[in-house]
Amino acid sequence: MRTRVIALAAAGLTAAGLGVAMPAGAAVGGPPGITPAAFTPQIATSGTDNSVEQVRHLAQCGNTMYAVGRFTQMKKGTAVVTRNNAFSFSTTNGTISSWNPNVNGQVDGIALSADCSTAYLGGTFTSVGGTAVKNIAAVSTSTSAVLPGFAHNAGGRVATLAMTGNHLLVGGYFKAINNSNQAYMASLSPTTGLNDNYLPNLQISGTYPGNPNSTRVYNQQISHDGTRVLVEGDFLTVGGHALQQAFMLNLGATPTVSNWKATNFDTNCAAVEPFYAQDGAWSPDDSKVYFGTTGYIPLTGLTIPQSGPCDAALAFNTTASPQNALWINYAGCDSLYSAEADN
């Protein structure tokens, strides 16, 4: 069986339309085609600077696709609607729904409850639908209102959220979240938003020498069988293990840091872009993981053969031990921000 890896470049994250790019964590219902569906909604305003408007995360629940990021208007055909940083649409015909949380800042991540009734949002914001919150909130998918029983106070940007069983895994730039001092990654109760103590203190720490960035967890992907989670971010150690750019957690009754390590990521890229493993993806059988990376340019520039993990797609085995890349496919100095894999 062959696995197709789709690495997505920066251009797809602008106002070109959601069908062009599937950012981190996107739910894929089948093999993606070459041409986007004709009914896919788009960001309404035009522009070429993806730092201004972008879709950060897509998540599907039932026949509804939820999209979050940084935008103010969406359009389907000639119809334009105001949607601040979060909206949803039908996966069958692209119709934009009435769901409108009206978030006053960038939304980086979204996770849905198993019954699709609750959307958990994370990012950098202070208000959802006029209700004061701080960087995290649980929102009704029927009324668009903030659910008051869920705590909503993160001490820094919440970059990624994912549901595993009865646990909401959140990662970001925070050093405290909802009255817990668990820094950068924590497990919250989907009902109360409080630390459910599922994850141990992972002791995520460190930044790369000369790095202007702060320590962070930026992205995560749960394996198809639900037994592991792959995590990307800016750090030097996790749970006492020397790890850079990515680590893997074994889930189950008592989560632990895996001995898996991507040895190629011990290499720094350009000083202006020290965090480069932006996103990961599991193969359908969970035996491999793939990454799309930035990094400014490969370490050898355009000299052939190229080397290093920068501006490339990479594949690794998932055996719990240090792994060298199975292959590296260079993008010709283009940045890759997402990866998805199907059969």
GROMACS .gro file of C-alpha atoms in nm:
model
  343
    1MET     CA    1   0.000   0.000   0.000
    2ARG     CA    2   0.131   0.344  -0.089
    3THR     CA    3   0.070   0.649   0.122
    4ARG     CA    4   0.025   0.985  -0.041
    5VAL     CA    5   0.169   1.275   0.158
    6ILE     CA    6   0.030   1.619   0.090
    7ALA     CA    7   0.254   1.901   0.208
    8LEU     CA    8   0.095   2.242   0.192
    9ALA     CA    9   0.279   2.564   0.124
   10ALA     CA   10   0.221   2.915   0.254
   11ALA     CA   11   0.025   3.031  -0.050
   12GLY     CA   12  -0.267   2.806   0.034
   13LEU     CA   13  -0.330   2.977   0.368
   14THR     CA   14  -0.425   3.316   0.221
   15ALA     CA   15  -0.764   3.420   0.087
   16ALA     CA   16  -0.736   3.160  -0.188
   17GLY     CA   17  -1.008   2.949  -0.028
   18LEU     CA   18  -1.032   2.663   0.217
   19GLY     CA   19  -1.044   2.400  -0.053
   20VAL     CA   20  -0.691   2.489  -0.163
   21ALA     CA   21  -0.525   2.410   0.168
   22MET     CA   22  -0.608   2.183   0.457
   23PRO     CA   23  -0.430   2.332   0.761
   24ALA     CA   24  -0.317   2.138   1.066
   25GLY     CA   25  -0.557   1.886   1.204
   26ALA     CA   26  -0.796   1.899   0.910
   27ALA     CA   27  -1.049   1.618   0.893
   28VAL     CA   28  -1.039   1.441   0.558
   29GLY     CA   29  -1.341   1.231   0.460
   30GLY     CA   30  -1.172   1.065   0.161
   31PRO     CA   31  -0.880   1.095  -0.076
   32PRO     CA   32  -0.840   1.463  -0.170
   33GLY     CA   33  -0.873   1.549  -0.536
   34ILE     CA   34  -0.660   1.777  -0.747
   35THR     CA   35  -0.934   2.039  -0.784
   36PRO     CA   36  -1.114   2.195  -0.487
   37ALA     CA   37  -1.489   2.143  -0.465
   38ALA     CA   38  -1.663   2.418  -0.657
   39PHE     CA   39  -1.884   2.502  -0.356
   40THR     CA   40  -1.606   2.552  -0.100
   41PRO     CA   41  -1.644   2.886   0.083
   42GLN     CA   42  -1.359   3.136   0.065
   43ILE     CA   43  -1.219   3.422   0.264
   44ALA     CA   44  -1.401   3.717   0.111
   45THR     CA   45  -1.127   3.978   0.101
   46SER     CA   46  -0.839   3.950  -0.140
   47GLY     CA   47  -0.471   3.974  -0.057
   48THR     CA   48  -0.140   3.798  -0.077
   49ASP     CA   49  -0.006   3.840   0.277
   50ASN     CA   50  -0.093   3.530   0.479
   51SER     CA   51   0.001   3.714   0.800
   52VAL     CA   52  -0.317   3.922   0.751
   53GLU     CA   53  -0.581   3.658   0.682
   54GLN     CA   54  -0.559   3.283   0.706
   55VAL     CA   55  -0.739   2.968   0.806
   56ARG     CA   56  -0.547   2.804   1.088
   57HIS     CA   57  -0.749   2.488   1.154
   58LEU     CA   58  -1.033   2.284   1.005
   59ALA     CA   59  -1.231   2.022   1.196
   60GLN     CA   60  -1.525   1.815   1.074
   61CYS     CA   61  -1.809   1.688   1.292
   62GLY     CA   62  -2.088   1.503   1.115
   63ASN     CA   63  -2.173   1.687   0.793
   64THR     CA   64  -2.041   2.019   0.919
   65MET     CA   65  -1.691   2.159   0.870
   66TYR     CA   66  -1.567   2.413   1.123
   67ALA     CA   67  -1.296   2.660   1.029
   68VAL     CA   68  -1.104   2.900   1.252
   69GLY     CA   69  -0.823   3.147   1.202
   70ARG     CA   70  -0.793   3.518   1.132
   71PHE     CA   71  -1.059   3.662   0.902
   72THR     CA   72  -1.365   3.887   0.909
   73GLN     CA   73  -1.575   3.785   0.610
   74MET     CA   74  -1.645   3.462   0.425
   75LYS     CA   75  -1.817   3.412   0.092
   76LYS     CA   76  -1.983   3.137  -0.105
   77GLY     CA   77  -2.036   3.240  -0.464
   78THR     CA   78  -2.137   3.606  -0.450
   79ALA     CA   79  -2.291   3.587  -0.101
   80VAL     CA   80  -2.071   3.745   0.168
   81VAL     CA   81  -2.127   3.707   0.543
   82THR     CA   82  -1.946   3.855   0.839
   83ARG     CA   83  -1.772   3.590   1.047
   84ASN     CA   84  -1.501   3.697   1.286
   85ASN     CA   85  -1.235   3.426   1.311
   86ALA     CA   86  -1.470   3.124   1.329
   87PHE     CA   87  -1.746   2.984   1.107
   88SER     CA   88  -1.889   2.656   0.981
   89PHE     CA   89  -2.029   2.522   0.656
   90SER     CA   90  -2.194   2.216   0.506
   91THR     CA   91  -1.959   1.950   0.372
   92THR     CA   92  -2.215   1.849   0.110
   93ASN     CA   93  -2.292   2.184  -0.054
   94GLY     CA   94  -2.075   2.447   0.113
   95THR     CA   95  -2.363   2.646   0.261
   96ILE     CA   96  -2.235   2.873   0.537
   97SER     CA   97  -2.426   2.804   0.858
   98SER     CA   98  -2.570   3.052   1.107
   99TRP     CA   99  -2.305   2.952   1.365
  100ASN     CA  100  -2.130   3.277   1.455
  101PRO     CA  101  -1.926   3.287   1.779
  102ASN     CA  102  -1.791   3.633   1.684
  103VAL     CA  103  -1.443   3.597   1.836
  104ASN     CA  104  -1.248   3.921   1.879
  105GLY     CA  105  -0.902   3.772   1.813
  106GLN     CA  106  -0.723   3.500   1.622
  107VAL     CA  107  -0.846   3.144   1.678
  108ASP     CA  108  -0.568   2.888   1.633
  109GLY     CA  109  -0.739   2.563   1.720
  110ILE     CA  110  -1.078   2.398   1.749
  111ALA     CA  111  -1.195   2.062   1.884
  112LEU     CA  112  -1.548   1.922   1.885
  113SER     CA  113  -1.727   1.712   2.145
  114ALA     CA  114  -1.824   1.361   2.038
  115ASP     CA  115  -2.188   1.462   1.989
  116CYS     CA  116  -2.088   1.779   1.796
  117SER     CA  117  -2.276   2.000   2.045
  118THR     CA  118  -1.972   2.187   2.178
  119ALA     CA  119  -1.683   2.356   2.000
  120TYR     CA  120  -1.373   2.421   2.208
  121LEU     CA  121  -1.179   2.724   2.079
  122GLY     CA  122  -0.823   2.828   2.155
  123GLY     CA  123  -0.614   3.122   2.041
  124THR     CA  124  -0.547   3.482   2.139
  125PHE     CA  125  -0.875   3.652   2.223
  126THR     CA  126  -1.064   3.815   2.508
  127SER     CA  127  -1.426   3.795   2.394
  128VAL     CA  128  -1.658   3.542   2.230
  129GLY     CA  129  -2.000   3.677   2.136
  130GLY     CA  130  -1.950   3.964   2.380
  131THR     CA  131  -1.871   3.733   2.673
  132ALA     CA  132  -1.535   3.795   2.841
  133VAL     CA  133  -1.297   3.501   2.810
  134LYS     CA  134  -0.920   3.463   2.787
  135ASN     CA  135  -0.766   3.256   2.507
  136ILE     CA  136  -0.992   2.952   2.554
  137ALA     CA  137  -1.367   2.894   2.550
  138ALA     CA  138  -1.634   2.628   2.505
  139VAL     CA  139  -1.906   2.739   2.265
  140SER     CA  140  -2.244   2.587   2.181
  141THR     CA  141  -2.262   2.480   1.815
  142SER     CA  142  -2.637   2.549   1.813
  143THR     CA  143  -2.659   2.889   1.986
  144SER     CA  144  -2.300   3.019   1.934
  145ALA     CA  145  -2.299   3.118   2.303
  146VAL     CA  146  -2.017   3.062   2.550
  147LEU     CA  147  -2.092   2.775   2.788
  148PRO     CA  148  -2.051   2.928   3.137
  149GLY     CA  149  -1.975   2.597   3.314
  150PHE     CA  150  -1.645   2.562   3.129
  151ALA     CA  151  -1.353   2.763   3.274
  152HIS     CA  152  -1.204   3.005   3.022
  153ASN     CA  153  -0.882   3.161   3.146
  154ALA     CA  154  -0.550   3.067   2.984
  155GLY     CA  155  -0.241   3.266   3.079
  156GLY     CA  156  -0.116   3.273   2.719
  157ARG     CA  157  -0.201   3.177   2.364
  158VAL     CA  158  -0.374   2.839   2.322
  159ALA     CA  159  -0.241   2.705   1.992
  160THR     CA  160  -0.389   2.355   1.967
  161LEU     CA  161  -0.674   2.144   2.106
  162ALA     CA  162  -0.764   1.778   2.056
  163MET     CA  163  -1.016   1.539   2.210
  164THR     CA  164  -0.908   1.191   2.322
  165GLY     CA  165  -1.174   0.996   2.507
  166ASN     CA  166  -1.301   1.217   2.789
  167HIS     CA  167  -0.996   1.440   2.784
  168LEU     CA  168  -0.937   1.772   2.606
  169LEU     CA  169  -0.565   1.806   2.534
  170VAL     CA  170  -0.457   2.169   2.498
  171GLY     CA  171  -0.118   2.311   2.409
  172GLY     CA  172   0.020   2.658   2.368
  173TYR     CA  173   0.233   2.935   2.508
  174PHE     CA  174   0.064   2.944   2.850
  175LYS     CA  175   0.232   2.881   3.184
  176ALA     CA  176  -0.102   2.846   3.362
  177ILE     CA  177  -0.451   2.755   3.248
  178ASN     CA  178  -0.783   2.752   3.436
  179ASN     CA  179  -0.627   2.764   3.785
  180SER     CA  180  -0.363   2.503   3.699
  181ASN     CA  181   0.009   2.575   3.675
  182GLN     CA  182   0.063   2.300   3.418
  183ALA     CA  183   0.268   2.483   3.156
  184TYR     CA  184   0.247   2.454   2.776
  185MET     CA  185   0.039   2.134   2.761
  186ALA     CA  186  -0.242   2.011   2.983
  187SER     CA  187  -0.546   1.783   2.985
  188LEU     CA  188  -0.875   1.951   3.073
  189SER     CA  189  -1.217   1.817   3.161
  190PRO     CA  190  -1.445   1.882   2.862
  191THR     CA  191  -1.721   1.965   3.111
  192THR     CA  192  -1.550   2.201   3.357
  193GLY     CA  193  -1.235   2.308   3.172
  194LEU     CA  194  -1.029   2.229   3.481
  195ASN     CA  195  -0.713   2.019   3.484
  196ASP     CA  196  -0.827   1.657   3.506
  197ASN     CA  197  -0.473   1.539   3.595
  198TYR     CA  198  -0.467   1.294   3.305
  199LEU     CA  199  -0.138   1.427   3.173
  200PRO     CA  200   0.161   1.435   3.408
  201ASN     CA  201   0.368   1.750   3.436
  202LEU     CA  202   0.564   1.710   3.114
  203GLN     CA  203   0.830   1.964   3.222
  204ILE     CA  204   0.848   2.112   2.872
  205SER     CA  205   1.132   2.363   2.870
  206GLY     CA  206   1.402   2.536   2.671
  207THR     CA  207   1.438   2.734   2.351
  208TYR     CA  208   1.704   2.716   2.084
  209PRO     CA  209   2.025   2.922   2.125
  210GLY     CA  210   1.974   3.273   1.995
  211ASN     CA  211   1.603   3.200   1.949
  212PRO     CA  212   1.370   3.498   1.994
  213ASN     CA  213   1.076   3.260   2.040
  214SER     CA  214   0.931   3.145   2.369
  215THR     CA  215   0.884   2.784   2.476
  216ARG     CA  216   0.560   2.652   2.328
  217VAL     CA  217   0.347   2.363   2.211
  218TYR     CA  218   0.220   2.455   1.867
  219ASN     CA  219   0.045   2.155   1.712
  220GLN     CA  220  -0.064   1.799   1.793
  221GLN     CA  221  -0.209   1.499   1.609
  222ILE     CA  222  -0.366   1.194   1.774
  223SER     CA  223  -0.291   0.860   1.608
  224HIS     CA  224  -0.574   0.682   1.430
  225ASP     CA  225  -0.584   0.409   1.694
  226GLY     CA  226  -0.593   0.669   1.973
  227THR     CA  227  -0.292   0.531   2.159
  228ARG     CA  228  -0.040   0.810   2.089
  229VAL     CA  229  -0.023   1.181   2.023
  230LEU     CA  230   0.244   1.353   1.815
  231VAL     CA  231   0.331   1.705   1.931
  232GLU     CA  232   0.526   1.988   1.763
  233GLY     CA  233   0.668   2.298   1.926
  234ASP     CA  234   0.964   2.499   2.051
  235PHE     CA  235   1.150   2.320   2.333
  236LEU     CA  236   1.471   2.136   2.422
  237THR     CA  237   1.351   1.887   2.683
  238VAL     CA  238   1.025   1.704   2.755
  239GLY     CA  239   0.986   1.482   3.059
  240GLY     CA  240   1.363   1.474   3.102
  241HIS     CA  241   1.422   1.361   2.741
  242ALA     CA  242   1.634   1.572   2.506
  243LEU     CA  243   1.383   1.648   2.230
  244GLN     CA  244   1.358   1.926   1.974
  245GLN     CA  245   1.073   2.028   1.743
  246ALA     CA  246   0.861   1.716   1.808
  247PHE     CA  247   0.784   1.450   2.068
  248MET     CA  248   0.539   1.165   2.109
  249LEU     CA  249   0.323   1.073   2.408
  250ASN     CA  250   0.194   0.725   2.481
  251LEU     CA  251  -0.168   0.762   2.589
  252GLY     CA  252  -0.371   0.509   2.784
  253ALA     CA  253  -0.437   0.492   3.156
  254THR     CA  254  -0.111   0.669   3.244
  255PRO     CA  255   0.042   0.878   2.964
  256THR     CA  256   0.421   0.874   2.927
  257VAL     CA  257   0.677   1.042   2.702
  258SER     CA  258   0.778   0.796   2.430
  259ASN     CA  259   1.141   0.712   2.354
  260TRP     CA  260   1.064   0.806   1.992
  261LYS     CA  261   1.279   1.088   1.862
  262ALA     CA  262   1.326   1.250   1.520
  263THR     CA  263   1.706   1.278   1.520
  264ASN     CA  264   1.709   1.506   1.213
  265PHE     CA  265   1.539   1.773   1.422
  266ASP     CA  266   1.846   1.817   1.642
  267THR     CA  267   1.970   2.045   1.363
  268ASN     CA  268   1.890   2.416   1.374
  269CYS     CA  269   1.760   2.599   1.068
  270ALA     CA  270   1.806   2.971   1.006
  271ALA     CA  271   1.831   3.188   1.316
  272VAL     CA  272   1.533   3.389   1.191
  273GLU     CA  273   1.318   3.073   1.187
  274PRO     CA  274   1.444   2.834   1.456
  275PHE     CA  275   1.108   2.658   1.502
  276TYR     CA  276   1.038   2.480   1.177
  277ALA     CA  277   0.845   2.153   1.233
  278GLN     CA  278   0.510   2.324   1.190
  279ASP     CA  279   0.282   2.021   1.152
  280GLY     CA  280   0.275   1.642   1.149
  281ALA     CA  281   0.053   1.363   1.016
  282TRP     CA  282   0.013   0.992   1.087
  283SER     CA  283   0.006   0.729   0.814
  284PRO     CA  284  -0.326   0.540   0.803
  285ASP     CA  285  -0.173   0.242   0.989
  286ASP     CA  286   0.018   0.468   1.236
  287SER     CA  287   0.351   0.310   1.142
  288LYS     CA  288   0.493   0.637   1.008
  289VAL     CA  289   0.466   1.008   1.071
  290TYR     CA  290   0.523   1.289   0.823
  291PHE     CA  291   0.616   1.653   0.875
  292GLY     CA  292   0.596   1.971   0.675
  293THR     CA  293   0.870   2.215   0.774
  294THR     CA  294   0.971   2.575   0.727
  295GLY     CA  295   1.321   2.694   0.819
  296TYR     CA  296   1.391   2.964   0.560
  297ILE     CA  297   1.610   2.753   0.326
  298PRO     CA  298   1.770   2.406   0.333
  299LEU     CA  299   2.105   2.414   0.510
  300THR     CA  300   2.281   2.380   0.174
  301GLY     CA  301   2.065   2.644   0.003
  302LEU     CA  302   1.999   2.546  -0.358
  303THR     CA  303   2.319   2.344  -0.382
  304ILE     CA  304   2.252   1.985  -0.487
  305PRO     CA  305   2.239   1.751  -0.304
  306GLN     CA  306   2.051   1.935  -0.032
  307SER     CA  307   2.066   1.838   0.334
  308GLY     CA  308   1.903   1.912   0.667
  309PRO     CA  309   1.536   1.914   0.772
  310CYS     CA  310   1.447   2.267   0.657
  311ASP     CA  311   1.182   2.363   0.396
  312ALA     CA  312   1.100   2.000   0.331
  313ALA     CA  313   0.863   1.710   0.382
  314LEU     CA  314   1.006   1.430   0.596
  315ALA     CA  315   0.897   1.076   0.691
  316PHE     CA  316   0.988   0.877   1.003
  317ASN     CA  317   0.906   0.536   1.145
  318THR     CA  318   0.713   0.553   1.471
  319THR     CA  319   0.905   0.282   1.658
  320ALA     CA  320   0.978   0.399   2.013
  321SER     CA  321   1.346   0.477   1.960
  322PRO     CA  322   1.556   0.748   1.790
  323GLN     CA  323   1.467   0.757   1.420
  324ASN     CA  324   1.651   0.897   1.120
  325ALA     CA  325   1.430   1.026   0.839
  326LEU     CA  326   1.322   0.759   0.591
  327TRP     CA  327   1.323   1.024   0.321
  328ILE     CA  328   1.337   1.401   0.281
  329ASN     CA  329   1.169   1.580  -0.008
  330TYR     CA  330   1.287   1.941  -0.047
  331ALA     CA  331   1.047   2.215  -0.147
  332GLY     CA  332   1.300   2.436  -0.325
  333CYS     CA  333   1.314   2.697  -0.046
  334ASP     CA  334   0.936   2.711  -0.006
  335SER     CA  335   0.787   2.683   0.342
  336LEU     CA  336   0.554   2.394   0.423
  337TYR     CA  337   0.301   2.454   0.699
  338SER     CA  338   0.082   2.142   0.695
  339ALA     CA  339   0.084   1.774   0.613
  340GLU     CA  340  -0.193   1.518   0.565
  341ALA     CA  341  -0.160   1.154   0.459
  342ASP     CA  342  -0.411   0.909   0.312
  343ASN     CA  343  -0.388   0.563   0.156
   0.00000   0.00000   0.00000
